[in-house]
CSV table of C-alpha atoms in Angstrom, one decimal:
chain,number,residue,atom,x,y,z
A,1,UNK,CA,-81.7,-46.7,39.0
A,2,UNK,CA,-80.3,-43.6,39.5
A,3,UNK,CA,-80.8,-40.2,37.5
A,4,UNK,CA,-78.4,-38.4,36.7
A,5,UNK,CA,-79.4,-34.6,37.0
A,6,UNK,CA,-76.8,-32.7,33.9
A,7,UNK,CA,-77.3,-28.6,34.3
A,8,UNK,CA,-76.3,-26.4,31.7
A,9,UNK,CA,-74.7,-23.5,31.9
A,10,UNK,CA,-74.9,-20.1,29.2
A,11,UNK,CA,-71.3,-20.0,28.0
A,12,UNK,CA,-70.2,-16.0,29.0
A,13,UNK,CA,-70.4,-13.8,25.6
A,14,UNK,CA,-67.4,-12.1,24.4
A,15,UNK,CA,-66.2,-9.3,26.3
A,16,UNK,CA,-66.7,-10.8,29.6
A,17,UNK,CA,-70.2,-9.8,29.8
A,18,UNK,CA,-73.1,-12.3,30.7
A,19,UNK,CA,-75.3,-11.1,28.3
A,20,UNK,CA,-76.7,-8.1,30.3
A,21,UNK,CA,-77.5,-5.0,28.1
A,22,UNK,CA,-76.2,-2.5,30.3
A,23,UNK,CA,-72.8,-4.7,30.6
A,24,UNK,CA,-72.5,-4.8,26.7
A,25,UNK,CA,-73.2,-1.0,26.6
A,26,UNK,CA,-70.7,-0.4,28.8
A,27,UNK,CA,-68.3,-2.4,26.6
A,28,UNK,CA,-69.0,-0.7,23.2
A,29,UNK,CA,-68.4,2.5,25.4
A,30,UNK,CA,-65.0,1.7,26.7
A,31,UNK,CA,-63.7,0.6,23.3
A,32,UNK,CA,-65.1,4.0,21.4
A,33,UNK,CA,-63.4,5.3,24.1
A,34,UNK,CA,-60.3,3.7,23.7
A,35,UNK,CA,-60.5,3.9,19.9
A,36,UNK,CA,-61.2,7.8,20.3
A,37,UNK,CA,-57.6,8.3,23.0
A,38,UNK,CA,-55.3,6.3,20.5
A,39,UNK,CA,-56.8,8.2,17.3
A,40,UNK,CA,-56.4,12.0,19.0
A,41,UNK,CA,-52.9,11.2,19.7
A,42,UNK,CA,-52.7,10.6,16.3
A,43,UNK,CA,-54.4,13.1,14.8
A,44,UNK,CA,-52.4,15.3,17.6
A,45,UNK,CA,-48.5,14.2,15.9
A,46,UNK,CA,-49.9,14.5,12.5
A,47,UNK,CA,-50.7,18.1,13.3
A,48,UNK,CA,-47.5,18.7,15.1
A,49,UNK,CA,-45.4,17.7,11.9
A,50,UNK,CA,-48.1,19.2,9.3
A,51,UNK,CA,-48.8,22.4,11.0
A,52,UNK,CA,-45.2,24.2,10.3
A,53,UNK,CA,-45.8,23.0,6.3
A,54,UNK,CA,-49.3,23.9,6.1
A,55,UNK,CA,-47.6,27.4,7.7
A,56,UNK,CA,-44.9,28.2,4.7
A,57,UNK,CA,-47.3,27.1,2.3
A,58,UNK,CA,-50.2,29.6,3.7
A,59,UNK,CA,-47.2,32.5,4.1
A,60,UNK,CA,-45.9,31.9,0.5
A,61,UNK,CA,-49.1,33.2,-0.9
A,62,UNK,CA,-49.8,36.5,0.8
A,63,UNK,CA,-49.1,39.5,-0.1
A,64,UNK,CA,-46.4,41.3,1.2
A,65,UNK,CA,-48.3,43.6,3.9
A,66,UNK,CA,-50.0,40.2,5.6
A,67,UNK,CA,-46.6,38.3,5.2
A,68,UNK,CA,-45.3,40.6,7.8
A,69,UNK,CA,-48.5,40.4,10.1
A,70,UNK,CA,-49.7,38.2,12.1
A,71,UNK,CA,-52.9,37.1,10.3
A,72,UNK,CA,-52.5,33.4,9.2
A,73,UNK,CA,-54.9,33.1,6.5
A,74,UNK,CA,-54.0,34.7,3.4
A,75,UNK,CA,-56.9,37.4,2.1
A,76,UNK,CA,-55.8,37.0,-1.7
A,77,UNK,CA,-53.6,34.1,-2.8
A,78,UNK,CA,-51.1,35.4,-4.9
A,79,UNK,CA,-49.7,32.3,-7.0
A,80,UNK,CA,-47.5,34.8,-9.0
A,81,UNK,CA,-44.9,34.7,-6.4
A,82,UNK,CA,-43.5,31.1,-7.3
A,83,UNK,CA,-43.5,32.2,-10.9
A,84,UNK,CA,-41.5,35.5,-9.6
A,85,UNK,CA,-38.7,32.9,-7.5
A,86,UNK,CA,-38.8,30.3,-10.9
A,87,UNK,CA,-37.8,33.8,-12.7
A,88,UNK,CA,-34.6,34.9,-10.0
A,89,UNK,CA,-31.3,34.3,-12.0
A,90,UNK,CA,-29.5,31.5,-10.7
A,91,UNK,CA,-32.6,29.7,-9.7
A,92,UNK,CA,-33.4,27.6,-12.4
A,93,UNK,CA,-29.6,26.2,-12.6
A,94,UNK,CA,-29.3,25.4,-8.4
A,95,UNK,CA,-31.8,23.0,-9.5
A,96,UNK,CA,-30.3,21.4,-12.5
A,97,UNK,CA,-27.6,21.2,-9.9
A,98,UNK,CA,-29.4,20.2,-6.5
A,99,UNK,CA,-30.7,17.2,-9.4
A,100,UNK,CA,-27.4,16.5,-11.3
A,101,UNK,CA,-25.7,16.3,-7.3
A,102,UNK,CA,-28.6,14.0,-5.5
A,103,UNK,CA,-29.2,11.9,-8.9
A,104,UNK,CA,-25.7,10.9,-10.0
A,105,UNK,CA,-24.5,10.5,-6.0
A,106,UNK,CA,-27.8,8.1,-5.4
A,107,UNK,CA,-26.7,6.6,-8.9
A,108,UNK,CA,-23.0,5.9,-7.4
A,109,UNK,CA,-23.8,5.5,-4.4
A,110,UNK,CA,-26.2,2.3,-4.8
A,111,UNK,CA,-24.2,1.0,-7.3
A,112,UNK,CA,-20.6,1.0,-5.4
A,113,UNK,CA,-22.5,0.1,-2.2
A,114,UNK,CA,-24.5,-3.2,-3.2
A,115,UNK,CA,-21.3,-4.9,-4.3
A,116,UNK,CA,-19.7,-4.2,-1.5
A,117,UNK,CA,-22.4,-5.3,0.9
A,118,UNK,CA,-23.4,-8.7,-0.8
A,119,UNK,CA,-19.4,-9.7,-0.2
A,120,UNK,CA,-19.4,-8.6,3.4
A,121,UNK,CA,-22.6,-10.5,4.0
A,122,UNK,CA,-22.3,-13.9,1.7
A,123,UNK,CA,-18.7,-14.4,1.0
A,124,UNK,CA,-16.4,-16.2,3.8
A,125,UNK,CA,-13.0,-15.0,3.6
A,126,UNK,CA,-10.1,-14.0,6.1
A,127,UNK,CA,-10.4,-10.3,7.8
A,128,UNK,CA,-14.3,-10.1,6.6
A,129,UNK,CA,-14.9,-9.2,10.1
A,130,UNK,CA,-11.8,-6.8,10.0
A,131,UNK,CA,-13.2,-5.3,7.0
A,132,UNK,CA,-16.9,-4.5,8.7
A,133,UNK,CA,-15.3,-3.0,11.4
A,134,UNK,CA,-13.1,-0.7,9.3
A,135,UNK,CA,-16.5,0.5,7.0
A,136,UNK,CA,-18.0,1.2,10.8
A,137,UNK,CA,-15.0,3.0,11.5
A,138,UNK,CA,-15.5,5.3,9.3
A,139,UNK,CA,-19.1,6.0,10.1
A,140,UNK,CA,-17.6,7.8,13.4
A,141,UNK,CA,-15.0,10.1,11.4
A,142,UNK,CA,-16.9,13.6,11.0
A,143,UNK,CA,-16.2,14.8,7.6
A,144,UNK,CA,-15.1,18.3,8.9
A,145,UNK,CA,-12.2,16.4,10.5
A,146,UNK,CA,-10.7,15.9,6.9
A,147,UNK,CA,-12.6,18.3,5.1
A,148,UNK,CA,-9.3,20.4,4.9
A,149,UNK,CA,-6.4,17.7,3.3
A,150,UNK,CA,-9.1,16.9,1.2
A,151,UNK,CA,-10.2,19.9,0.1
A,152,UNK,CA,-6.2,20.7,-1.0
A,153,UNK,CA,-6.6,17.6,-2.7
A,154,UNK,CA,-9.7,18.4,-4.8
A,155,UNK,CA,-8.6,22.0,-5.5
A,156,UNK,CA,-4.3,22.1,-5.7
A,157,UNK,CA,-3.9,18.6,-7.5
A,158,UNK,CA,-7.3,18.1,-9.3
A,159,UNK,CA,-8.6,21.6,-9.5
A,160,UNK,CA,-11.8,21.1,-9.0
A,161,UNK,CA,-12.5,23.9,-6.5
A,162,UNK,CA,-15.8,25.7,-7.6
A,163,UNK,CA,-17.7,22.4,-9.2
A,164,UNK,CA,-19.8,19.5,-7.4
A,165,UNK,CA,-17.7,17.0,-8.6
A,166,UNK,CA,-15.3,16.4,-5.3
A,167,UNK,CA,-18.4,15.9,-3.7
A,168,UNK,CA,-20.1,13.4,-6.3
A,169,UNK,CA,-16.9,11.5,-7.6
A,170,UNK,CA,-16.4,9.8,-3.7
A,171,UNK,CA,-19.6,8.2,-3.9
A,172,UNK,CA,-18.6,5.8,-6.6
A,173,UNK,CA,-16.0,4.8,-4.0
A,174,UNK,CA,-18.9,3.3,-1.8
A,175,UNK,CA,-20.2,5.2,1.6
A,176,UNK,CA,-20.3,3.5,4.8
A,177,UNK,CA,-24.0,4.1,6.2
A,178,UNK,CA,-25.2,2.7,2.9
A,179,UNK,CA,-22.7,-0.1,2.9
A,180,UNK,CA,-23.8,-1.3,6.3
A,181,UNK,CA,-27.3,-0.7,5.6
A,182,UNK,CA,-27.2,-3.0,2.7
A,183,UNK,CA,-25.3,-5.6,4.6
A,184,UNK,CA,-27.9,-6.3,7.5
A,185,UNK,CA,-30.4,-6.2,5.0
A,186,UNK,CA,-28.7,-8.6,2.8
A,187,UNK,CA,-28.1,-11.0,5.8
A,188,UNK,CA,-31.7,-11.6,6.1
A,189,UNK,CA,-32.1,-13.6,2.6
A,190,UNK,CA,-31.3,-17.2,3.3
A,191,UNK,CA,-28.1,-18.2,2.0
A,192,UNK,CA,-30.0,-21.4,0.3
A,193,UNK,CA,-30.8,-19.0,-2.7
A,194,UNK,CA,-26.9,-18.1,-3.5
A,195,UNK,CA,-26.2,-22.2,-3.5
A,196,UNK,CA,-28.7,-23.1,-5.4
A,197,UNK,CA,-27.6,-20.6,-8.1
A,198,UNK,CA,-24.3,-21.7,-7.5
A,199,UNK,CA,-25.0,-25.1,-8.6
A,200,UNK,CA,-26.9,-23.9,-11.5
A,201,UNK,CA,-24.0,-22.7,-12.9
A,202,UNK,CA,-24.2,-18.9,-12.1
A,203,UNK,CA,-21.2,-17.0,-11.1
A,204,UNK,CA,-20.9,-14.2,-8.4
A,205,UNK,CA,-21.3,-11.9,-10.5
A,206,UNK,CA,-24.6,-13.0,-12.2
A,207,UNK,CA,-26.0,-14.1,-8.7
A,208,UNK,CA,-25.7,-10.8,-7.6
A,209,UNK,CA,-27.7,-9.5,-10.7
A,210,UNK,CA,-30.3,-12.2,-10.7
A,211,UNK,CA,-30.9,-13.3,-7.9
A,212,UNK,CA,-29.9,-10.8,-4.8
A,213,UNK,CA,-30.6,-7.6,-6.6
A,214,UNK,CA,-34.4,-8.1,-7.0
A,215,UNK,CA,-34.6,-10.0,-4.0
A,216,UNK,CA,-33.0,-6.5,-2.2
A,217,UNK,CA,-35.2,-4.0,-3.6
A,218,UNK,CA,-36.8,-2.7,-0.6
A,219,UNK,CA,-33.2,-2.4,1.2
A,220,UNK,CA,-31.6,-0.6,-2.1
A,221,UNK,CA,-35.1,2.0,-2.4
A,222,UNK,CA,-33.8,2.6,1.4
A,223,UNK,CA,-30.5,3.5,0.7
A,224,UNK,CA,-31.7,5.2,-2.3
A,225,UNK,CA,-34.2,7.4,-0.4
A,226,UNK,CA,-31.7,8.1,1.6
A,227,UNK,CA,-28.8,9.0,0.0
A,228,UNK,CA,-31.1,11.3,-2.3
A,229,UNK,CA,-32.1,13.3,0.6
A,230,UNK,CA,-28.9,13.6,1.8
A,231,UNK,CA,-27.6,14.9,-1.3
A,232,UNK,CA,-30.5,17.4,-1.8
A,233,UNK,CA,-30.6,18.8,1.6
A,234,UNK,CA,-26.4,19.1,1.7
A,235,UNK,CA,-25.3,22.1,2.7
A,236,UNK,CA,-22.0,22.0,4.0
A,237,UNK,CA,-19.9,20.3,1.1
A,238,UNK,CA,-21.9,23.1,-1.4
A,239,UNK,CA,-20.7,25.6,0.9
A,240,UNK,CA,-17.0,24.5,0.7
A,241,UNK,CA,-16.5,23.4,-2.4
A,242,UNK,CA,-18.9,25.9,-4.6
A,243,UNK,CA,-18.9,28.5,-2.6
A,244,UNK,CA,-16.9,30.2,-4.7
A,245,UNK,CA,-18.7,29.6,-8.2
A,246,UNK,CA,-22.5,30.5,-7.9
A,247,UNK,CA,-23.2,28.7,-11.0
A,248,UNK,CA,-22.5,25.6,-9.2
A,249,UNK,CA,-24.4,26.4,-6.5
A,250,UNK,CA,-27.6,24.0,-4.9
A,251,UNK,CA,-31.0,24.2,-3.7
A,252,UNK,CA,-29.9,24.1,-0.6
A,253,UNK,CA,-27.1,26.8,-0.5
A,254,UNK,CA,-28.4,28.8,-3.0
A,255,UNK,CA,-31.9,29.3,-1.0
A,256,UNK,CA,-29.3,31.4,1.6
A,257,UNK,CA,-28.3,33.6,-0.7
A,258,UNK,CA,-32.2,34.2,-1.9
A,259,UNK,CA,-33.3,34.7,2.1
A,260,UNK,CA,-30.7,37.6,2.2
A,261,UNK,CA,-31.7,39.0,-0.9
A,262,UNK,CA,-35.4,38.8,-0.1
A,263,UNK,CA,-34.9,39.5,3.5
A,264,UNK,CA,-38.2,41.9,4.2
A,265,UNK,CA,-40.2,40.1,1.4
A,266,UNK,CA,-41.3,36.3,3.6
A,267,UNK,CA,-43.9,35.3,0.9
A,268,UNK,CA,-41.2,35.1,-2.0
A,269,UNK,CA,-38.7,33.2,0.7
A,270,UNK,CA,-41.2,30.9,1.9
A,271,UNK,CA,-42.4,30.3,-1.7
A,272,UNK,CA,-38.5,29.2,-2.5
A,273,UNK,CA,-38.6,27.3,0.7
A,274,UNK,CA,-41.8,25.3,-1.0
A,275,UNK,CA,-39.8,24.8,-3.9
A,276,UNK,CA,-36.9,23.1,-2.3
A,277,UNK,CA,-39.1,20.7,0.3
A,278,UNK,CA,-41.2,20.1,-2.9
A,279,UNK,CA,-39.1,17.3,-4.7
A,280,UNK,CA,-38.4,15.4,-1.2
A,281,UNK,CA,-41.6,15.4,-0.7
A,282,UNK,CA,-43.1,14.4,-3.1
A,283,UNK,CA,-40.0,11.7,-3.7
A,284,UNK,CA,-41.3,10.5,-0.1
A,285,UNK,CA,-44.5,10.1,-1.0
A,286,UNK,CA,-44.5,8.1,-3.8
A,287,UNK,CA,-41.4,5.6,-2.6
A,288,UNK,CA,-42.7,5.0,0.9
A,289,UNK,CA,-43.8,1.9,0.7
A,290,UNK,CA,-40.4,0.8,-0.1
A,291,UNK,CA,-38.8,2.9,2.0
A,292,UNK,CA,-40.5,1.9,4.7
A,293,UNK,CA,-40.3,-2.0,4.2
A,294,UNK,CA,-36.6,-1.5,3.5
A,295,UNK,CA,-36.2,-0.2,6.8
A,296,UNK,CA,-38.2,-2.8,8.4
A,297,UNK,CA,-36.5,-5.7,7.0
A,298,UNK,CA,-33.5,-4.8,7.2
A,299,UNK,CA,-32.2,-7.8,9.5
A,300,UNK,CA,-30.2,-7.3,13.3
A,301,UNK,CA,-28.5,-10.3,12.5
A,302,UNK,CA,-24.7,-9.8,13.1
């Protein structure tokens, strides 16, 4: 009869280690290591990006004498100088402008844009293809290349010269970024959901409101997000179509104006800088999420 012998063997722990102290110290101390190298190149980039902020903020409470030193904290905060840029003439309207320009061009924008997108991206029809290309097309085309025929346009035949409006009316027209944005976002919702609404009875039109629409919020808060910050940091189209009429004048243009003004005086500038960043922002902060989701899911699918 014949005995069979069976030796067990002590399955290595996790790690790789074979259950020797020191080999399990050395573990823990190559992954606090590790965990310490990713998290101080983090904490390294937040600093980078935060630091200039944290700077304008610190500068727009000093008093004038330490604004124009090289100390970096301030001795006294001085609060009174964002009540003293509130009280500039002209202020207070640049921002019932910079707000009436980002709000009703998001507005238009996202409305002319989502129609247009949800037909390039479900609909099959002849030249569809043609048509992407063409919105593309016009992604390329630097607006200072037609800023001229179309400023004779908006100021001979429309005379609109010295308002906002030739700068807000085009974006119920559709804009290309946003209209591509949209589309490759849209393109990533299977197609199954527009048929079976289709044989529910629904039209186009009340698919689109019913069915895409909420299943596209993330993608429209992205183009949303973005076409507000566009509009609220614009400078140029302020600059050639208000130039002329400082009661149309924005955030963004105006704060020019106020730095030459208050050239020798950096806490009241860097104040009105505060005041401008301030609305983005905080805008940012509060619609990341979405922002951020609608940027990741928006689909490479072609």
């Amino acid at each position: 009869m014949t005995t069979t012998t069976l030796t067990t063997r002590r399955a290595p722990s996790r790690g790789g280690t074979t259950g020797d102290p020191a080999a399990r110290a050395r573990a823990r101390r190559t992954r606090l290591l590790h965990w310490i190298a990713v998290h101080t190149v983090a904490v390294a980039a937040a600093l980078f990006f935060v630091l200039p902020f944290v700077f304008v903020f610190l500068t727009s409470v000093m008093s004038d004498d330490q604004a124009m030193s090289g100390e970096l904290w301030p001795d006294e905060w001085h609060w009174s100088h964002y009540v003293t840029v509130f009280r500039t003439p002209g202020f207070l309207d640049w921002w019932k402008n910079s707000l009436l320009y980002a709000g009703l061009g998001t507005l238009f924008t996202v409305c002319s844009a989502v129609p247009v997108a949800y037909a390039l991206a479900k609909f099959r029809f002849r030249g569809r293809r043609t048509a992407l290309l063409l919105v593309i097309s016009t992604m390329m085309l630097p607006p200072q290349v037609i800023v001229i025929p179309m400023y004779l346009v908006w100021a001979q035949q429309l005379h609109l010269a010295g308002s906002l409006w030739p700068l807000i009316i085009p974006m119920a027209f559709g804009d290309a970024y946003s209209i591509f944005l949209l589309r490759q976002f849209l393109l990533t919702i299977p197609r199954e959901y527009t048929e079976s609404a289709k044989v529910d009875g629904c039209g186009e039109l009340r698919t689109l409101l019913q069915i895409i629409v909420p299943m596209a919020k993330p993608g429209i808060a992205a183009v949303a997000l973005f076409q507000f910050f566009f509009c609220w940091n614009d400078y140029f189209g302020p600059q050639v179509y208000a130039a002329q009429n400082p009661a149309s004048w924005t955030l963004s243009y105006g704060l020019e104006s106020f730095k030459s003004a208050h050239s020798v005086n950096w806490n009241l500038t860097m104040a009105a800088t505060v005041l401008v960043m301030a609305p983005v922002m905080l805008v940012f902060f509060f619609a990341q999420k979405a922002f951020v989701e609608g940027v990741t899911l928006t689909g490479v699918k072609g």
